[in-house]
């Protein structure tokens, strides 16, 4: 076991500042299909990122060699990186971008994840796929989980010591039914959307079997459903689709590194300009969006980001007006704008960049049934299955698994292949009702960065009603 | 010893140690992915971040009593430490096998032979990269990623199989900007040649000068469209997303189900094959099985072969064809046609010239319909002359239309689209694709 503080004390460097970030992560995948084992794997990853400040530029070197000589070699490389980069550095950084931090964070776990054996989880999944066998038309039934136990331990030459331990479970259940010339898949709120900081309590057998049966029945129901109509009408989105809507059309465009152009060659730029903060009417007055790393079981709750900045809840959009963006201390210095604690890396082998965390829509005051009653003609869509948005985060098109037609204030029938498209600011300004209740979902796989990184994100959102949206079917 | 030499010694030692310590009734497959990488990220022709990474990941697949357990862990190059880790994870794999039910589609391990390839490159020294890129790009708004270093994949199993593939390669994946207008390029290979890079950059600068005109905003509708190889490569990547997987087909999730069932067809101008002779990646897969050097996947619009792994082959009683577990093409080539480069604009006449596409996704998987955006150098062309760059457009189009009866011509040249993915680790491989002329390509927003 590497003693990080002792190692930091022993390595010598002429850098202005040195940090060691050790990441230890165990990822377990378990999958069952049609009541049979379909894969079990464990990936244990550990390494250290050495980070230094030289001539106003941060240099990074990651290594999986955790011996003292391995860390020393990485330190030498980090200094060389910083020195060579500093000749053409994008900004003159200081240790102000790496504040001293001390603290411990742990996911709120009720039952430790290792209290359930591989066999017990597999048995639940076998029964879940059995519960999906509601008809001969169900052609594929699957149940899976990804369990991540990870710790980030940081020490640095300004006296910081932060230990953050995460227990993260994502589950994925789906049933596919087949009829003449088509198949329809229904999942459990979207692929891996049910991902939380939890323990073994998430594997509640009775609840899983009940959900599994329901999605199989809904998959079957879709086979005989009408196609979503092609017209402009009211659109009611469930929280499991709002998650994607918030992520793509609010989270990403507000990231400061996109606004600064760092991401232009890969994930893209942003339609948001620095002068828009405090001025842009992003959405209707019902729209209140927060960066909130304090939601107990949400995917991206934490105490500090990788720079050592303490994570606190902040409003990004208040009463529809854009007030703050998603940028850590480096981007804040480059833009001279306030930001949030979101400078995060995917693991020990990547440098931190501006990432989303939990980006949430605050609740409204409307009861769900009153939203339905207010709709003369509209579609209620649930669970994301297709997502695409341009590199400025303007023109989007999203598809869902399952929908209901609403006519004269009542749900009248099920619709299949529901999709909708729009442009970000116009769409959010059409927000006309927000429910008082919220649900939390997320994603383990938000991709971005050069070199590429996936990061975990959480989104807690209400049901939302939008006016005059272009919806269409297959 | 350099990274590759240390890693080879280390892999052989640990893999042989694991395989030599198997108990009666146990079989094992051991994989290695290793890299020593330099990543330098540029924005505004300045250095945003630079990182080196040294990582070696060993994956152990243990088969015992019809059960399968898979464990991956990092190794360091230090023999004592690596053997300790191997002992720990082999013990965990045994425990897992004892707990799990039988794996009904377990693939019996075989000896698929021995291979040993090491390709040495000529890469820039770490300290010279910044000047080599920023000096010729002076005065230009350049953003992108330089990535280089040794990259290794290796495999051994308890039946005596042994494969080693090591290369030293690089890519400079970049874009140049004129305000919000941009062009895109990749310079990639195994031997950095400063003159070649500067020529690549000069070509991009020339293309950028074509963008220096007011943007034309087009109404949604169907347009005659030329997809340059960069755009075709983006569309071809969708074939790796559940379209050509045999297991996805059997489970109702293949976007090419109607092609396989002969309810739909593609144009006779459209042919796809796996072609490992391109030399973009190694032929052995995660189980050390050798894919055929070439495999016809779609020939003249008709599906010939799904990508089929040995696991799927066992489950569905069909023949495997060297596909990896994910059943996606690893060395995809779309075959060329007869449209000459100098005739592209003339044959396009009036319509859209699209250099790149962005953020594609299935919008209607059963009908192979894809949505996505135009990106980078995309132009409105009138009577064979470039008129103006366009404001980005969203398309929503079925492959059965654009690669079916609406596919008018395929270029007689192809371009290599090197794999630049670096999620968790650097990827091998790439694609080779031509350009395509399409009528009535549908834009919706």
PDB file of N, CA, C and O in Angstrom, chain A residues 116-153:
ATOM      1  N   UNK A 116     -23.428  -8.482  -0.622  1.00  0.00           N
ATOM      2  CA  UNK A 116     -24.110  -9.361  -1.585  1.00  0.00           C
ATOM      3  C   UNK A 116     -23.057 -10.078  -2.408  1.00  0.00           C
ATOM      4  O   UNK A 116     -22.146  -9.436  -2.952  1.00  0.00           O
ATOM      5  N   UNK A 117     -23.173 -11.382  -2.546  1.00  0.00           N
ATOM      6  CA  UNK A 117     -22.180 -12.135  -3.318  1.00  0.00           C
ATOM      7  C   UNK A 117     -22.509 -12.077  -4.804  1.00  0.00           C
ATOM      8  O   UNK A 117     -23.628 -11.706  -5.200  1.00  0.00           O
ATOM      9  N   UNK A 118     -21.538 -12.496  -5.615  1.00  0.00           N
ATOM     10  CA  UNK A 118     -21.757 -12.580  -7.062  1.00  0.00           C
ATOM     11  C   UNK A 118     -22.957 -13.484  -7.350  1.00  0.00           C
ATOM     12  O   UNK A 118     -23.770 -13.201  -8.228  1.00  0.00           O
ATOM     13  N   UNK A 119     -23.073 -14.558  -6.585  1.00  0.00           N
ATOM     14  CA  UNK A 119     -24.172 -15.501  -6.825  1.00  0.00           C
ATOM     15  C   UNK A 119     -25.524 -14.863  -6.488  1.00  0.00           C
ATOM     16  O   UNK A 119     -26.498 -15.031  -7.226  1.00  0.00           O
ATOM     17  N   UNK A 120     -25.558 -14.124  -5.383  1.00  0.00           N
ATOM     18  CA  UNK A 120     -26.843 -13.510  -4.990  1.00  0.00           C
ATOM     19  C   UNK A 120     -27.310 -12.496  -6.027  1.00  0.00           C
ATOM     20  O   UNK A 120     -28.491 -12.434  -6.376  1.00  0.00           O
ATOM     21  N   UNK A 121     -26.388 -11.681  -6.524  1.00  0.00           N
ATOM     22  CA  UNK A 121     -26.765 -10.706  -7.559  1.00  0.00           C
ATOM     23  C   UNK A 121     -27.210 -11.447  -8.825  1.00  0.00           C
ATOM     24  O   UNK A 121     -28.234 -11.128  -9.434  1.00  0.00           O
ATOM     25  N   UNK A 122     -26.448 -12.475  -9.205  1.00  0.00           N
ATOM     26  CA  UNK A 122     -26.785 -13.239 -10.411  1.00  0.00           C
ATOM     27  C   UNK A 122     -28.156 -13.892 -10.276  1.00  0.00           C
ATOM     28  O   UNK A 122     -28.955 -13.889 -11.218  1.00  0.00           O
ATOM     29  N   UNK A 123     -28.442 -14.421  -9.100  1.00  0.00           N
ATOM     30  CA  UNK A 123     -29.753 -15.067  -8.887  1.00  0.00           C
ATOM     31  C   UNK A 123     -30.897 -14.063  -9.059  1.00  0.00           C
ATOM     32  O   UNK A 123     -31.938 -14.388  -9.647  1.00  0.00           O
ATOM     33  N   UNK A 124     -30.718 -12.870  -8.524  1.00  0.00           N
ATOM     34  CA  UNK A 124     -31.758 -11.837  -8.690  1.00  0.00           C
ATOM     35  C   UNK A 124     -31.947 -11.528 -10.180  1.00  0.00           C
ATOM     36  O   UNK A 124     -33.070 -11.405 -10.682  1.00  0.00           O
ATOM     37  N   UNK A 125     -30.821 -11.444 -10.909  1.00  0.00           N
ATOM     38  CA  UNK A 125     -30.910 -11.111 -12.334  1.00  0.00           C
ATOM     39  C   UNK A 125     -31.545 -12.251 -13.144  1.00  0.00           C
ATOM     40  O   UNK A 125     -32.279 -12.001 -14.103  1.00  0.00           O
ATOM     41  N   UNK A 126     -31.258 -13.496 -12.767  1.00  0.00           N
ATOM     42  CA  UNK A 126     -31.906 -14.625 -13.449  1.00  0.00           C
ATOM     43  C   UNK A 126     -33.417 -14.525 -13.255  1.00  0.00           C
ATOM     44  O   UNK A 126     -34.214 -14.665 -14.198  1.00  0.00           O
ATOM     45  N   UNK A 127     -33.830 -14.227 -12.023  1.00  0.00           N
ATOM     46  CA  UNK A 127     -35.269 -14.111 -11.743  1.00  0.00           C
ATOM     47  C   UNK A 127     -35.877 -12.894 -12.436  1.00  0.00           C
ATOM     48  O   UNK A 127     -37.032 -12.903 -12.856  1.00  0.00           O
ATOM     49  N   UNK A 128     -35.085 -11.816 -12.566  1.00  0.00           N
ATOM     50  CA  UNK A 128     -35.592 -10.615 -13.241  1.00  0.00           C
ATOM     51  C   UNK A 128     -35.872 -10.924 -14.710  1.00  0.00           C
ATOM     52  O   UNK A 128     -36.916 -10.528 -15.255  1.00  0.00           O
ATOM     53  N   UNK A 129     -34.952 -11.640 -15.365  1.00  0.00           N
ATOM     54  CA  UNK A 129     -35.198 -11.949 -16.779  1.00  0.00           C
ATOM     55  C   UNK A 129     -36.331 -12.974 -16.916  1.00  0.00           C
ATOM     56  O   UNK A 129     -37.043 -12.987 -17.915  1.00  0.00           O
ATOM     57  N   UNK A 130     -36.506 -13.801 -15.882  1.00  0.00           N
ATOM     58  CA  UNK A 130     -37.648 -14.731 -15.889  1.00  0.00           C
ATOM     59  C   UNK A 130     -38.958 -13.939 -15.793  1.00  0.00           C
ATOM     60  O   UNK A 130     -39.937 -14.233 -16.478  1.00  0.00           O
ATOM     61  N   UNK A 131     -38.936 -12.901 -14.957  1.00  0.00           N
ATOM     62  CA  UNK A 131     -40.150 -12.075 -14.780  1.00  0.00           C
ATOM     63  C   UNK A 131     -40.515 -11.337 -16.066  1.00  0.00           C
ATOM     64  O   UNK A 131     -41.668 -10.925 -16.250  1.00  0.00           O
ATOM     65  N   UNK A 132     -39.535 -11.150 -16.950  1.00  0.00           N
ATOM     66  CA  UNK A 132     -39.808 -10.446 -18.211  1.00  0.00           C
ATOM     67  C   UNK A 132     -40.468 -11.352 -19.250  1.00  0.00           C
ATOM     68  O   UNK A 132     -40.887 -10.884 -20.307  1.00  0.00           O
ATOM     69  N   UNK A 133     -40.540 -12.631 -18.954  1.00  0.00           N
ATOM     70  CA  UNK A 133     -41.076 -13.569 -19.953  1.00  0.00           C
ATOM     71  C   UNK A 133     -42.607 -13.539 -19.908  1.00  0.00           C
ATOM     72  O   UNK A 133     -43.252 -14.502 -19.492  1.00  0.00           O
ATOM     73  N   UNK A 134     -43.164 -12.429 -20.358  1.00  0.00           N
ATOM     74  CA  UNK A 134     -44.628 -12.283 -20.262  1.00  0.00           C
ATOM     75  C   UNK A 134     -45.328 -12.709 -21.548  1.00  0.00           C
ATOM     76  O   UNK A 134     -46.551 -12.752 -21.605  1.00  0.00           O
ATOM     77  N   UNK A 135     -44.556 -13.001 -22.592  1.00  0.00           N
ATOM     78  CA  UNK A 135     -45.161 -13.397 -23.871  1.00  0.00           C
ATOM     79  C   UNK A 135     -44.092 -14.061 -24.731  1.00  0.00           C
ATOM     80  O   UNK A 135     -42.896 -13.792 -24.583  1.00  0.00           O
ATOM     81  N   UNK A 136     -44.523 -14.885 -25.679  1.00  0.00           N
ATOM     82  CA  UNK A 136     -43.573 -15.473 -26.624  1.00  0.00           C
ATOM     83  C   UNK A 136     -42.981 -14.427 -27.559  1.00  0.00           C
ATOM     84  O   UNK A 136     -41.994 -14.679 -28.251  1.00  0.00           O
ATOM     85  N   UNK A 137     -43.620 -13.271 -27.600  1.00  0.00           N
ATOM     86  CA  UNK A 137     -43.105 -12.202 -28.473  1.00  0.00           C
ATOM     87  C   UNK A 137     -41.916 -11.471 -27.862  1.00  0.00           C
ATOM     88  O   UNK A 137     -41.301 -10.640 -28.529  1.00  0.00           O
ATOM     89  N   UNK A 138     -41.622 -11.733 -26.591  1.00  0.00           N
ATOM     90  CA  UNK A 138     -40.424 -11.131 -25.986  1.00  0.00           C
ATOM     91  C   UNK A 138     -39.217 -11.938 -26.469  1.00  0.00           C
ATOM     92  O   UNK A 138     -39.077 -13.115 -26.134  1.00  0.00           O
ATOM     93  N   UNK A 139     -38.350 -11.306 -27.269  1.00  0.00           N
ATOM     94  CA  UNK A 139     -37.262 -12.074 -27.894  1.00  0.00           C
ATOM     95  C   UNK A 139     -35.923 -11.914 -27.181  1.00  0.00           C
ATOM     96  O   UNK A 139     -34.995 -12.678 -27.427  1.00  0.00           O
ATOM     97  N   UNK A 140     -35.808 -10.941 -26.303  1.00  0.00           N
ATOM     98  CA  UNK A 140     -34.556 -10.808 -25.559  1.00  0.00           C
ATOM     99  C   UNK A 140     -34.830 -10.120 -24.229  1.00  0.00           C
ATOM    100  O   UNK A 140     -35.553  -9.119 -24.169  1.00  0.00           O
ATOM    101  N   UNK A 141     -34.258 -10.704 -23.184  1.00  0.00           N
ATOM    102  CA  UNK A 141     -34.472 -10.165 -21.831  1.00  0.00           C
ATOM    103  C   UNK A 141     -33.124 -10.059 -21.146  1.00  0.00           C
ATOM    104  O   UNK A 141     -32.401 -11.043 -21.072  1.00  0.00           O
ATOM    105  N   UNK A 142     -32.779  -8.878 -20.661  1.00  0.00           N
ATOM    106  CA  UNK A 142     -31.455  -8.771 -20.049  1.00  0.00           C
ATOM    107  C   UNK A 142     -31.477  -7.973 -18.756  1.00  0.00           C
ATOM    108  O   UNK A 142     -32.328  -7.084 -18.549  1.00  0.00           O
ATOM    109  N   UNK A 143     -30.541  -8.309 -17.898  1.00  0.00           N
ATOM    110  CA  UNK A 143     -30.379  -7.631 -16.613  1.00  0.00           C
ATOM    111  C   UNK A 143     -28.884  -7.487 -16.357  1.00  0.00           C
ATOM    112  O   UNK A 143     -28.119  -8.436 -16.550  1.00  0.00           O
ATOM    113  N   UNK A 144     -28.466  -6.289 -15.966  1.00  0.00           N
ATOM    114  CA  UNK A 144     -27.034  -6.101 -15.742  1.00  0.00           C
ATOM    115  C   UNK A 144     -26.764  -5.016 -14.726  1.00  0.00           C
ATOM    116  O   UNK A 144     -27.635  -4.208 -14.393  1.00  0.00           O
ATOM    117  N   UNK A 145     -25.542  -5.038 -14.240  1.00  0.00           N
ATOM    118  CA  UNK A 145     -25.127  -3.990 -13.316  1.00  0.00           C
ATOM    119  C   UNK A 145     -23.651  -3.670 -13.522  1.00  0.00           C
ATOM    120  O   UNK A 145     -22.876  -4.527 -13.982  1.00  0.00           O
ATOM    121  N   UNK A 146     -23.316  -2.431 -13.201  1.00  0.00           N
ATOM    122  CA  UNK A 146     -21.918  -2.022 -13.123  1.00  0.00           C
ATOM    123  C   UNK A 146     -21.729  -1.424 -11.726  1.00  0.00           C
ATOM    124  O   UNK A 146     -22.383  -0.445 -11.377  1.00  0.00           O
ATOM    125  N   UNK A 147     -20.867  -2.051 -10.957  1.00  0.00           N
ATOM    126  CA  UNK A 147     -20.630  -1.608  -9.577  1.00  0.00           C
ATOM    127  C   UNK A 147     -19.229  -1.005  -9.517  1.00  0.00           C
ATOM    128  O   UNK A 147     -18.255  -1.661  -9.904  1.00  0.00           O
ATOM    129  N   UNK A 148     -19.137   0.220  -9.058  1.00  0.00           N
ATOM    130  CA  UNK A 148     -17.825   0.890  -8.999  1.00  0.00           C
ATOM    131  C   UNK A 148     -17.534   1.271  -7.555  1.00  0.00           C
ATOM    132  O   UNK A 148     -18.319   1.973  -6.908  1.00  0.00           O
ATOM    133  N   UNK A 149     -16.413   0.767  -7.064  1.00  0.00           N
ATOM    134  CA  UNK A 149     -15.929   1.184  -5.742  1.00  0.00           C
ATOM    135  C   UNK A 149     -14.614   1.919  -5.984  1.00  0.00           C
ATOM    136  O   UNK A 149     -13.652   1.315  -6.469  1.00  0.00           O
ATOM    137  N   UNK A 150     -14.595   3.199  -5.674  1.00  0.00           N
ATOM    138  CA  UNK A 150     -13.419   3.979  -6.058  1.00  0.00           C
ATOM    139  C   UNK A 150     -13.012   4.950  -4.955  1.00  0.00           C
ATOM    140  O   UNK A 150     -13.851   5.438  -4.198  1.00  0.00           O
ATOM    141  N   UNK A 151     -11.719   5.209  -4.890  1.00  0.00           N
ATOM    142  CA  UNK A 151     -11.258   6.223  -3.937  1.00  0.00           C
ATOM    143  C   UNK A 151     -10.266   7.146  -4.623  1.00  0.00           C
ATOM    144  O   UNK A 151      -9.431   6.698  -5.424  1.00  0.00           O
ATOM    145  N   UNK A 152     -10.423   8.443  -4.359  1.00  0.00           N
ATOM    146  CA  UNK A 152      -9.495   9.469  -4.823  1.00  0.00           C
ATOM    147  C   UNK A 152      -8.778  10.003  -3.580  1.00  0.00           C
ATOM    148  O   UNK A 152      -9.424  10.473  -2.647  1.00  0.00           O
ATOM    149  N   UNK A 153      -7.455   9.919  -3.574  1.00  0.00           N
ATOM    150  CA  UNK A 153      -6.682  10.400  -2.433  1.00  0.00           C
ATOM    151  C   UNK A 153      -5.678  11.423  -2.960  1.00  0.00           C
ATOM    152  O   UNK A 153      -4.876  11.111  -3.840  1.00  0.00           O
TER     153      UNK A 153
END
